[in-house]
Short mmCIF file of C-alpha atoms in Angstrom, two decimals:
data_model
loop_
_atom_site.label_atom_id
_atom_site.label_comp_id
_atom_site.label_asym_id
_atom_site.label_seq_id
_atom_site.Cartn_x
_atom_site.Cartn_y
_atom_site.Cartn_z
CA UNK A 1 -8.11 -11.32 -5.71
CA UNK A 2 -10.51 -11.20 -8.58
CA UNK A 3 -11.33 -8.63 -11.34
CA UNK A 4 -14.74 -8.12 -13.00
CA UNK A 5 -14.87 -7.80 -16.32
CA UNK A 6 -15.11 -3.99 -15.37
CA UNK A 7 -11.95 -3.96 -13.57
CA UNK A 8 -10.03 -6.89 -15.42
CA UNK A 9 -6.33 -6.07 -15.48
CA UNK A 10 -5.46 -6.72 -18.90
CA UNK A 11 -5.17 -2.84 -19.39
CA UNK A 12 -3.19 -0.54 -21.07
CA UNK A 13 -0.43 0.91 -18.68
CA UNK A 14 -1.86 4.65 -19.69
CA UNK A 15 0.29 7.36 -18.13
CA UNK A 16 -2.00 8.65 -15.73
CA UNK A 17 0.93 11.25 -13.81
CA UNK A 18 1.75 14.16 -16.66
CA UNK A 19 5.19 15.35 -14.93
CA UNK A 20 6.16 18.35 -16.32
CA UNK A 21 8.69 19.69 -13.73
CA UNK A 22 9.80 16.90 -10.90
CA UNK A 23 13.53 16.29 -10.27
CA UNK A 24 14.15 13.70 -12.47
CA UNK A 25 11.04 12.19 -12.84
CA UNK A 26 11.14 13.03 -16.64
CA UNK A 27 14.32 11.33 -17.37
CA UNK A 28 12.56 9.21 -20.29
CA UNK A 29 9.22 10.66 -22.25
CA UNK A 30 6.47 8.48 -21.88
CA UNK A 31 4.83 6.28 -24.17
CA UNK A 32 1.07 6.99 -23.40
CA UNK A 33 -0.13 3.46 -23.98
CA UNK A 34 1.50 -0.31 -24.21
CA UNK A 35 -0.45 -3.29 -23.29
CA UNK A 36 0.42 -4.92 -20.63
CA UNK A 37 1.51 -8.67 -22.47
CA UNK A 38 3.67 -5.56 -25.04
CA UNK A 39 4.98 -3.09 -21.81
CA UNK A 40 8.58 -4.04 -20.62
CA UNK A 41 10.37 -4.53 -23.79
CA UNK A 42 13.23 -2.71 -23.33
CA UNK A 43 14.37 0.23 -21.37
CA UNK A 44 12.32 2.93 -22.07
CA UNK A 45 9.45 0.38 -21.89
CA UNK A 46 10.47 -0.42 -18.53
CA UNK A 47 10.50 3.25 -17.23
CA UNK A 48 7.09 3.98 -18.89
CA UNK A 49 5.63 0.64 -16.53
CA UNK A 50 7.37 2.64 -13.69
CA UNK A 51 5.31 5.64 -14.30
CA UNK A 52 2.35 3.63 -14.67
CA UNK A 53 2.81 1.89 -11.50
CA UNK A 54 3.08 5.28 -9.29
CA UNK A 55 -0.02 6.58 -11.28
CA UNK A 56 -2.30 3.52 -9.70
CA UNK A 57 -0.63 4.84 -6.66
CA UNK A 58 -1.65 8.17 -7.11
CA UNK A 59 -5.16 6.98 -8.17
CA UNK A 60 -8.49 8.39 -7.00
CA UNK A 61 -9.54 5.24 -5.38
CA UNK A 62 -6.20 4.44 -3.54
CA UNK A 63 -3.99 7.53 -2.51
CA UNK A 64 -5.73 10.41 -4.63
CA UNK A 65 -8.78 9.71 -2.64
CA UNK A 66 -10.73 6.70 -1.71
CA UNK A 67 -7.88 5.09 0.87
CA UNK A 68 -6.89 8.60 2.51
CA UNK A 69 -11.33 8.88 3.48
CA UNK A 70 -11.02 5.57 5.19
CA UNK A 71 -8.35 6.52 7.41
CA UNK A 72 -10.24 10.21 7.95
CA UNK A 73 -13.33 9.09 8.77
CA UNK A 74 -13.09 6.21 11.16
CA UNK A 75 -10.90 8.39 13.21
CA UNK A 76 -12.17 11.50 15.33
CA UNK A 77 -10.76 14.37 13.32
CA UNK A 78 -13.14 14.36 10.49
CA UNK A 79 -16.93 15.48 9.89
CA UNK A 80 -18.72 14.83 7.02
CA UNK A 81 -21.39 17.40 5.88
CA UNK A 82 -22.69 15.15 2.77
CA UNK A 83 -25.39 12.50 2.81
CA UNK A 84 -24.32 9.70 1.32
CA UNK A 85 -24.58 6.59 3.57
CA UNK A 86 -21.74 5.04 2.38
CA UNK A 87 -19.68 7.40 3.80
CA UNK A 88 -21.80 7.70 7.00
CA UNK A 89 -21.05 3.83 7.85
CA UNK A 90 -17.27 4.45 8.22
CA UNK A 91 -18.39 7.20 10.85
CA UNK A 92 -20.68 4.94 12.50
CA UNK A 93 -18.58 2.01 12.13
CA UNK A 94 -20.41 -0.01 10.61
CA UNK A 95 -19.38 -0.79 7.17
CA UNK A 96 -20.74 -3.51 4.70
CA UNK A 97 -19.86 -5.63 2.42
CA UNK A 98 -21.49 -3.73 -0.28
CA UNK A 99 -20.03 -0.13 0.01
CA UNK A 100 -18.59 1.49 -3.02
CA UNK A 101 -16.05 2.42 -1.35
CA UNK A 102 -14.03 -0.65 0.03
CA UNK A 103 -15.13 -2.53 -3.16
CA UNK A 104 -13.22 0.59 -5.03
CA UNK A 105 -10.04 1.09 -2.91
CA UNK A 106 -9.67 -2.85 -2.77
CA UNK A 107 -9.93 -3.04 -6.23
CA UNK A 108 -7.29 0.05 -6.72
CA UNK A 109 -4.67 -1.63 -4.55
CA UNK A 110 -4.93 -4.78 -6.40
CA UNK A 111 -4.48 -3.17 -9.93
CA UNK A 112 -1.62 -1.55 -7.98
CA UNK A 113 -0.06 -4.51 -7.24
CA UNK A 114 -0.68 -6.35 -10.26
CA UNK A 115 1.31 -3.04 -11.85
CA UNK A 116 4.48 -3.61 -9.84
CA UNK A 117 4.03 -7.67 -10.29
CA UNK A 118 4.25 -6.98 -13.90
CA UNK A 119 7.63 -5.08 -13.42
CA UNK A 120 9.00 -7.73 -11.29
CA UNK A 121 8.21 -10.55 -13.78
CA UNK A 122 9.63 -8.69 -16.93
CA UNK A 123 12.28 -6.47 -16.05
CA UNK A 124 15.01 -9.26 -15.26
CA UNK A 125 14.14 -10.73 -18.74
CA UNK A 126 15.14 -7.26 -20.86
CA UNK A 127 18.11 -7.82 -23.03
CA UNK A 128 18.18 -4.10 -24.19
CA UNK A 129 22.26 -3.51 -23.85
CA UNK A 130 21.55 0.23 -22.90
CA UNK A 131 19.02 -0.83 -20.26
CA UNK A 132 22.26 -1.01 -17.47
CA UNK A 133 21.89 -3.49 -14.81
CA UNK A 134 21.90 -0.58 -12.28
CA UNK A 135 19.15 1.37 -13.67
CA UNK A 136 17.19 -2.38 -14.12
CA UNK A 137 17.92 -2.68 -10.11
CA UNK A 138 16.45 0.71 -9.62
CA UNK A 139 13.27 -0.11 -11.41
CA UNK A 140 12.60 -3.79 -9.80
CA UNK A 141 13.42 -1.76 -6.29
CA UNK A 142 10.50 0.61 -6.81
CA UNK A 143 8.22 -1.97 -7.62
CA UNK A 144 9.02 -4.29 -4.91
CA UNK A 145 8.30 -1.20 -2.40
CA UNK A 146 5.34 0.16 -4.24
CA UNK A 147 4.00 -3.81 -3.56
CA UNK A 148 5.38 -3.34 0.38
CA UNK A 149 3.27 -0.59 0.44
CA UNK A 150 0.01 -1.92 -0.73
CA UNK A 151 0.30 -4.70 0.76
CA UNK A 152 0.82 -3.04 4.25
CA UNK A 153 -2.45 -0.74 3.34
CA UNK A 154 -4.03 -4.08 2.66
CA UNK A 155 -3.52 -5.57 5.88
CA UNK A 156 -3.98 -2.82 8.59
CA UNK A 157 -7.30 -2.27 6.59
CA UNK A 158 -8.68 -5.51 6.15
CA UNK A 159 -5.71 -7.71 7.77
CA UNK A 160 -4.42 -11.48 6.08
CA UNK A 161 -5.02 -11.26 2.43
CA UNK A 162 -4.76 -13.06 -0.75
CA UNK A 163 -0.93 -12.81 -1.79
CA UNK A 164 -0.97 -12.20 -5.19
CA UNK A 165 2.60 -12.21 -6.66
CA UNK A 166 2.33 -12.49 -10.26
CA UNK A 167 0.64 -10.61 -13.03
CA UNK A 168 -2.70 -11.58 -13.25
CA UNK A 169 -3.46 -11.92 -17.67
CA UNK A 170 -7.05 -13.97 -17.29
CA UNK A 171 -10.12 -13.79 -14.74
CA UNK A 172 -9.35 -16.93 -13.43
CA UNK A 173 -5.23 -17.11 -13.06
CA UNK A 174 -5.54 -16.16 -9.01
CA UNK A 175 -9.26 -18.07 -8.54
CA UNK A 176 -8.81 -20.43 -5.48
CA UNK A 177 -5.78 -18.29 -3.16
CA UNK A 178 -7.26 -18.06 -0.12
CA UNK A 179 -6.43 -15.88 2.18
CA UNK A 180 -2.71 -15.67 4.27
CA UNK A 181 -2.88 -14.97 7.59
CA UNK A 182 -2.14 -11.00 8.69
CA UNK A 183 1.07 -12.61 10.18
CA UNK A 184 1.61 -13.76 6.46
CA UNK A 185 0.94 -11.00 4.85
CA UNK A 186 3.04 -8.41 7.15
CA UNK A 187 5.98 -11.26 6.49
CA UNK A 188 5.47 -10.15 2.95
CA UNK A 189 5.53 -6.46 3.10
CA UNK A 190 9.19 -6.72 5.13
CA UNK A 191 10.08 -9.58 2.01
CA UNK A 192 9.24 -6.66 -0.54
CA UNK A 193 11.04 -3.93 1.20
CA UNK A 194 14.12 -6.17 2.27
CA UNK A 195 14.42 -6.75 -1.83
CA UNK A 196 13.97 -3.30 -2.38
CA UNK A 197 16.51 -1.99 0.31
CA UNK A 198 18.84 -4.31 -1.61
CA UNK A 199 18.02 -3.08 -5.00
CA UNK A 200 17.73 0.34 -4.84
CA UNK A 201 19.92 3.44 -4.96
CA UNK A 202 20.99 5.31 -1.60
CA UNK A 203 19.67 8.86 -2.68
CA UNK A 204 17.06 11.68 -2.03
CA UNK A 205 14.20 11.20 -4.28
CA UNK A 206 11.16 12.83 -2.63
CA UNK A 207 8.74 11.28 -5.66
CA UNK A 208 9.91 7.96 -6.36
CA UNK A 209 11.36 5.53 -3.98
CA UNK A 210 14.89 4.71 -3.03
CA UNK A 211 17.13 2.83 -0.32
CA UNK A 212 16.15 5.85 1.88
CA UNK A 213 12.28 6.08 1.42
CA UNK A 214 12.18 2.03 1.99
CA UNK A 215 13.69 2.75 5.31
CA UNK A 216 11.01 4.90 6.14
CA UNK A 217 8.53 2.57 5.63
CA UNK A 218 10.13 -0.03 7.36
CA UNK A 219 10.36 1.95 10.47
CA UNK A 220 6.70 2.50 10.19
CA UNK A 221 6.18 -1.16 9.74
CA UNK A 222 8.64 -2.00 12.70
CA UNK A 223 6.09 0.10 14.57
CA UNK A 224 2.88 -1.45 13.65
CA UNK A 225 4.85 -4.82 14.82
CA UNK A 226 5.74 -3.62 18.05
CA UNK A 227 9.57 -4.26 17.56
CA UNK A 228 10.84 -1.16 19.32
CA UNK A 229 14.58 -1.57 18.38
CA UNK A 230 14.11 -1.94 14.74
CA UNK A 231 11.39 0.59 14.39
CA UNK A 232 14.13 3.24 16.22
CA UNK A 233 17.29 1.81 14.17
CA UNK A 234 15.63 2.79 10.74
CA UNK A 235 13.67 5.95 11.82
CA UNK A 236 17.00 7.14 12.83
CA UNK A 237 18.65 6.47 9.34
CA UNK A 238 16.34 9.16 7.67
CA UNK A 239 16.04 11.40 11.36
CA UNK A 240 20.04 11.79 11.16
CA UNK A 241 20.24 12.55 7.95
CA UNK A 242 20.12 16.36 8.49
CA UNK A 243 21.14 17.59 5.48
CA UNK A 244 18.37 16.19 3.20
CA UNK A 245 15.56 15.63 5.37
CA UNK A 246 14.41 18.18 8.35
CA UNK A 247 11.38 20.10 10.11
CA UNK A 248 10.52 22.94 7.85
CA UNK A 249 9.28 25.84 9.54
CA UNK A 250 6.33 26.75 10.06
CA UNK A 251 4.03 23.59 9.99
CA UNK A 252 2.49 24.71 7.02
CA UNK A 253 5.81 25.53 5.17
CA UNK A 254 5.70 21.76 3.52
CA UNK A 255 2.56 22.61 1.75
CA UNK A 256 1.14 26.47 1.55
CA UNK A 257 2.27 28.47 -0.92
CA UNK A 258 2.23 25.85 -3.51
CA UNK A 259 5.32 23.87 -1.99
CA UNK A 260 6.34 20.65 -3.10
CA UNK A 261 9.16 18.60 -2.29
CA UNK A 262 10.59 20.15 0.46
CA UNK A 263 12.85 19.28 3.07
CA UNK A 264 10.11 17.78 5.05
CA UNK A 265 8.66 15.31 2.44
CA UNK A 266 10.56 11.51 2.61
CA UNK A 267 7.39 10.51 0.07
CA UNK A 268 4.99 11.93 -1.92
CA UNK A 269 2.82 11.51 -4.83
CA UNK A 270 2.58 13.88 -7.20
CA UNK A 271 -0.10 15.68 -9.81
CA UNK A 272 -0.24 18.13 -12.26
CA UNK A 273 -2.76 20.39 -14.08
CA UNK A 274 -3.37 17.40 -16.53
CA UNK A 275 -3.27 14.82 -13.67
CA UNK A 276 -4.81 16.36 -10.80
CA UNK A 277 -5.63 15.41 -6.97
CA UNK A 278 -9.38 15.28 -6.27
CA UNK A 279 -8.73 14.80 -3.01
CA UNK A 280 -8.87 18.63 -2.83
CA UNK A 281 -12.12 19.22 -4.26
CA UNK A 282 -13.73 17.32 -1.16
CA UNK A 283 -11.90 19.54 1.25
CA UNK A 284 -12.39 22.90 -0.13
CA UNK A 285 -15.69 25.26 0.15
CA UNK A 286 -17.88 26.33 -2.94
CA UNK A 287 -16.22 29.36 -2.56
CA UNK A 288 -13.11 27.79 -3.48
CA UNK A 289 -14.87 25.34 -5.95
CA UNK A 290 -14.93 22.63 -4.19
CA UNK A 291 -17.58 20.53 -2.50
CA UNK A 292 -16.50 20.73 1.23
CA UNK A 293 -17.85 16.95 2.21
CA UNK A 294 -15.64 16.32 4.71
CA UNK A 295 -14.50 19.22 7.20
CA UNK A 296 -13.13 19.62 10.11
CA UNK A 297 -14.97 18.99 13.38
CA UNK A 298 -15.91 20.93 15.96
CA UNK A 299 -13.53 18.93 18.24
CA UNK A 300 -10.91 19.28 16.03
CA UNK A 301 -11.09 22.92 15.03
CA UNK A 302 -11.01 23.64 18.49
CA UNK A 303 -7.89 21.42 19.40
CA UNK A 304 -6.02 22.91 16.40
CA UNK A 305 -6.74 26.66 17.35
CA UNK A 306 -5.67 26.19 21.05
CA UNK A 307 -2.52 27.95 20.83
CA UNK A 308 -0.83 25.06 23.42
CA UNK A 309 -1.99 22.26 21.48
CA UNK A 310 -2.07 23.54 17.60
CA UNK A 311 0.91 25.91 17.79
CA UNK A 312 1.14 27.17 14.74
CA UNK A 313 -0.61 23.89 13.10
CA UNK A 314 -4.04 26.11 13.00
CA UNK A 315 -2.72 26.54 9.46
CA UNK A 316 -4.31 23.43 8.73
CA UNK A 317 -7.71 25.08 8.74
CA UNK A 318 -9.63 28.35 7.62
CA UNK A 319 -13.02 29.85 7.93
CA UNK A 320 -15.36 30.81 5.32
CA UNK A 321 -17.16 34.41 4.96
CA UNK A 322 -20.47 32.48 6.45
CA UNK A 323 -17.92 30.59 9.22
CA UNK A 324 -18.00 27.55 8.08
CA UNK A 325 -14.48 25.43 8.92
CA UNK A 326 -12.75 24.04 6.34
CA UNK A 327 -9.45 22.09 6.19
CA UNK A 328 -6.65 23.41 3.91
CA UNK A 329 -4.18 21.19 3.30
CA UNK A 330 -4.95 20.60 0.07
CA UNK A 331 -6.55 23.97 -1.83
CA UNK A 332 -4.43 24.61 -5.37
CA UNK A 333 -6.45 25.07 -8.60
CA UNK A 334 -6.00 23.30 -10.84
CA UNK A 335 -5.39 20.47 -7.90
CA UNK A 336 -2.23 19.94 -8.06
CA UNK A 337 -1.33 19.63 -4.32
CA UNK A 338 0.65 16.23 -3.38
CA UNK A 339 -0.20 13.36 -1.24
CA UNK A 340 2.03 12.95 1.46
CA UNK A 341 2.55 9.46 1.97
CA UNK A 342 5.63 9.64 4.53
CA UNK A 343 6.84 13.16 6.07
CA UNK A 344 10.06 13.31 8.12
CA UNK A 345 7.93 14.09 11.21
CA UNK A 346 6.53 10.60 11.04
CA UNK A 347 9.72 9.69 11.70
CA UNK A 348 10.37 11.65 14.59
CA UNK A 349 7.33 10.50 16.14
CA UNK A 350 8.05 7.07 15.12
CA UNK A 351 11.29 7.20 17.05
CA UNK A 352 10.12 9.02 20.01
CA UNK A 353 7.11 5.68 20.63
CA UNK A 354 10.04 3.55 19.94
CA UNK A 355 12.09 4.96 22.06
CA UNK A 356 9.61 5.09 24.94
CA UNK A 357 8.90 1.65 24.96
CA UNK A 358 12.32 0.84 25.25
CA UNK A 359 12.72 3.14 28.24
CA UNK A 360 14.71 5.71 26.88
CA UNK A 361 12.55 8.52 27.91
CA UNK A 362 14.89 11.71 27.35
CA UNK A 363 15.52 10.67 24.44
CA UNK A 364 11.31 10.07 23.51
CA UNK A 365 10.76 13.26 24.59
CA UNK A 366 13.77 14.93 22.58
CA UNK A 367 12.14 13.89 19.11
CA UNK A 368 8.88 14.42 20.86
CA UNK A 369 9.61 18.48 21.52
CA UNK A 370 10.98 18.48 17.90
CA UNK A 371 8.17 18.04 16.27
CA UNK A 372 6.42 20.37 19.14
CA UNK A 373 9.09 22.95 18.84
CA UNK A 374 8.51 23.10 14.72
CA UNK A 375 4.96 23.85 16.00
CA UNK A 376 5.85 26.64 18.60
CA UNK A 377 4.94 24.41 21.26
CA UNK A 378 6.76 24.71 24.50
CA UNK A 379 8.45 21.17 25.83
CA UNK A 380 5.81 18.41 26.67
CA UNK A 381 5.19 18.55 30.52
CA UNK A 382 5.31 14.92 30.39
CA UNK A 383 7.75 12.65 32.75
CA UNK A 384 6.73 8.95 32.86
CA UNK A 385 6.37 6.54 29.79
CA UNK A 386 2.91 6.38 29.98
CA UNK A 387 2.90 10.11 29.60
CA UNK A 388 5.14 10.27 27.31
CA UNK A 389 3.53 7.55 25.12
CA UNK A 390 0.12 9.12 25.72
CA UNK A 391 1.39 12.92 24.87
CA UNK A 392 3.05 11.14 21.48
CA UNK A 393 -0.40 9.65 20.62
CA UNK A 394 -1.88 13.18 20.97
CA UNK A 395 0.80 14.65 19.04
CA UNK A 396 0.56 12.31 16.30
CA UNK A 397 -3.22 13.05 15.81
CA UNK A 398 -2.39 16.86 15.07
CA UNK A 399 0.26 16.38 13.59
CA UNK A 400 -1.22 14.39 10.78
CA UNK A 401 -5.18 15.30 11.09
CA UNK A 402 -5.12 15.56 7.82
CA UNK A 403 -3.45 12.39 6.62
CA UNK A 404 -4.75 8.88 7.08
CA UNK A 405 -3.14 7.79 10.32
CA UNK A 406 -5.03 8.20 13.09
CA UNK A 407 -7.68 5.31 12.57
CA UNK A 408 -4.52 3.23 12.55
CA UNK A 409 -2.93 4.61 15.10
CA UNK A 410 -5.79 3.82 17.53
CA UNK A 411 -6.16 0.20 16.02
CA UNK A 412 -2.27 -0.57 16.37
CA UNK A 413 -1.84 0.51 19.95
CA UNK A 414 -4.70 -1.08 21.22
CA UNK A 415 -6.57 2.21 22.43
CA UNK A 416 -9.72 2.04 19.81
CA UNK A 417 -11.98 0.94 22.44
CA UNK A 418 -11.41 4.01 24.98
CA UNK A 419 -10.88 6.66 22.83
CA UNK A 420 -13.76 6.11 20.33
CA UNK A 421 -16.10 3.69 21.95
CA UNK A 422 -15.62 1.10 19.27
CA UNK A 423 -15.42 -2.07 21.26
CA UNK A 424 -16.45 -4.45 18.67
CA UNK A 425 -13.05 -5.92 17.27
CA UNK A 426 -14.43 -7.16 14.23
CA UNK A 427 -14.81 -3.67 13.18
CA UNK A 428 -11.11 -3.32 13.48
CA UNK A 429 -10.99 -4.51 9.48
CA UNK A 430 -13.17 -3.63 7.06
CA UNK A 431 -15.39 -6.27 5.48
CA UNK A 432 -14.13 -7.94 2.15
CA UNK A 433 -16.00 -6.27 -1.10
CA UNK A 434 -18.80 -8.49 -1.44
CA UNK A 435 -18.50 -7.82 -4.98
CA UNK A 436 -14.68 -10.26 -4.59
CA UNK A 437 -16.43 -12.79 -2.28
CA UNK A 438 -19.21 -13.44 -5.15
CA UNK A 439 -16.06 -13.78 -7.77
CA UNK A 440 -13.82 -16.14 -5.56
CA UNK A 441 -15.80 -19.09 -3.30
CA UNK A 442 -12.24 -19.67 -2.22
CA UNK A 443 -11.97 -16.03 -0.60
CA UNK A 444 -13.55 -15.93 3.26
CA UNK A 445 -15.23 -12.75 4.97
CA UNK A 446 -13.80 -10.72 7.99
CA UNK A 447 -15.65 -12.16 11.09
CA UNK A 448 -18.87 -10.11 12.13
CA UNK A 449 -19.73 -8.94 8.44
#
């Protein structure tokens, strides 16, 4: 992966999350800015990289923003009422190399990475005698599953990639890595989060990672790989464990009314009045000061507000004086609303296609009417597995309309083709940033761009 001189990562690790009330996410008060060959000196150096490290997360081009519209608009939830063609060629399919978009989300998950690289390299070196070896574990462990992480976006949105594992200090330290295979780079993503599951502490954290939230991402990534018994063994670790994770009531009652951290969050990122989301500026009207470019379609609204499909998920969207439909999700001012990376009804869901596939269809349908039952939805009517599987898939794209999954969704279970006429399978990945392909001869294109 290459930086331009405009995105070289030789950057200050600026505190870009301002945390004034989060659990204990203010343990330590940040430094505001260290550069990155000065940042892991000691302890509180080490905590301050931390920070840092979820802030690229929490980024406008990576989970503020820019990676959450990729997995909107290729789907079949989303309209958008702008006129930009950039954002018209996810819609159409038919993305190049050139669009401001992938170049900026690639480029985000890369500093990302480089972030949590950085942290991996130093940390272990610290000799500060009050930086405890448990609280040095806890650091490397959110860094190795912030890296899982990106590098699972990386590959379910452009497949193999260059595996960068170190921090990159010059232009040219990663010039000439070509590309691992997707096998490859999935085989790194369970590497990361194996270290992490080793590393980190077994507790409830909703905003930064522990043992628990890299078990929810490995049942997520045992369910891209189609390994039915793993993906079930680790959903169940975080669906069982009833008294910190559950289905808050109503649907909405994870984010409306200014809610944060609830019961029903496993992971999410969060923003303040000096840090905010602009993700919600996009989704809101000019009524609500916002720019409404992406909406709610037509399709959508009407799926949502069907009492036996929405429930009470109609929540999700609201109606202007001049009835336009707009989503609201995301609608504080200042923006402070979260990102919800991993919600315990993933899980659910996650268990109930696992459980399917293996056969074990009561119990599929059990975490299926959960989720349907939080909804007040009766039972599903369905009785076979391809039912089952099939009512799950329609589930999952209520469920999380809102959140970038169901692009993915349709890509991982093979059913792109039929349910949004994309038969070309080179579209299935999004064209390398032409922008990284001019930097690095070494770096190939996605076939068909």
């Amino acid at each position: 992966m290459k930086f331009s001189k405009n995105t070289r990562y030789i950057l200050p690790f600026v505190l870009t999350l301002s945390l004034a009330s989060c659990d204990n996410f203010l343990e330590v008060k940040p430094r505001q800015a260290i550069v990155d060959d000065q940042t892991i000196v000691d302890g509180v150096t080490a905590e301050t990289a931390v920070r840092g490290l979820y802030g690229a997360l929490a980024g406008a081009n990576y989970y503020g923003t820019n990676f959450q519209s990729i997995g909107y608009f290729q789907g079949d939830n989303i309209q958008w009422t702008g006129s930009q063609s950039i954002v018209a060629q996810f819609i159409n399919h038919n993305v190049t190399a050139d669009n401001a978009t992938v170049a900026s989300t690639w480029a985000a998950i890369y500093q990302t990475i480089n972030r949590a690289n950085q942290i991996i390299e130093k940390v272990p070196a610290v000799t500060d005698a009050s930086f405890t070896q448990e609280k040095k574990n806890q650091l490397l462990g959110e860094a190795y599953f912030v890296r899982a992480l990106a590098y699972f976006d990386l590959a379910r949105t452009w497949g193999g990639v260059q595996l960068v594992l170190t921090p990159t200090k010059e232009l040219t330290d990663n010039e000439g890595i070509r590309r691992s295979s997707v096998t490859e780079t999935y085989a790194q993503v369970l590497k990361d989060l194996t270290e992490a599951e080793k590393l980190l502490p077994e507790t409830t954290n909703r905003y930064r990672a522990t043992k628990k939230t890299a078990w929810a991402l490995m049942a997520r990534y045992y369910l891209y790989q189609k390994d039915w018994a793993q993906a079930e063994t680790y959903a169940s670790k975080l669906v069982d464990d009833v008294a910190n994770y559950k289905l808050v009531k109503p649907y909405s009652a994870f984010f409306a009314n200014n809610a944060r951290g609830t019961e029903e969050s496993i992971f999410e990122i969060y923003y303040s009045p000096t840090s905010t989301n602009g993700h919600r500026n996009s989704w809101q009207p000019p009524a609500n000061g916002g720019t409404r470019q992406w909406a709610p379609n037509e399709a959508f609204v009407n799926l949502v507000n069907d009492p036996t499909v929405g429930g009470n998920r109609n929540a999700l969207v609201a109606k202007t004086t001049q009835g336009l439909w707009y989503g609201n999700m995301y609608y504080r001012s200042p923006a402070t609303d979260p990102t919800f990376v991993i919600r315990i009804a993933e899980l659910f869901l996650i268990r109930a296609e696992a459980r399917a596939q293996l056969n074990k269809l009561p119990e599929a349908l059990a975490d299926l009417n959960a989720v349907r039952q939080r909804a007040d939805l009766t039972p599903s009517p369905a009785v076979t597995q391809p039912e089952i599987l099939l009512a799950i898939e329609n589930e999952r794209r209520v469920e999380f309309a809102f959140e970038p999954h169901r692009w993915y969704d349709l890509i991982r279970t093979g059913r792109v083709a039929e349910v949004l006429g994309v038969t070309d399978a080179n579209k299935y990945v999004l064209p390398i940033p032409i922008d990284q392909l001019n930097a690095d001869k070494a770096l190939e294109q996605n076939p068909g761009y």
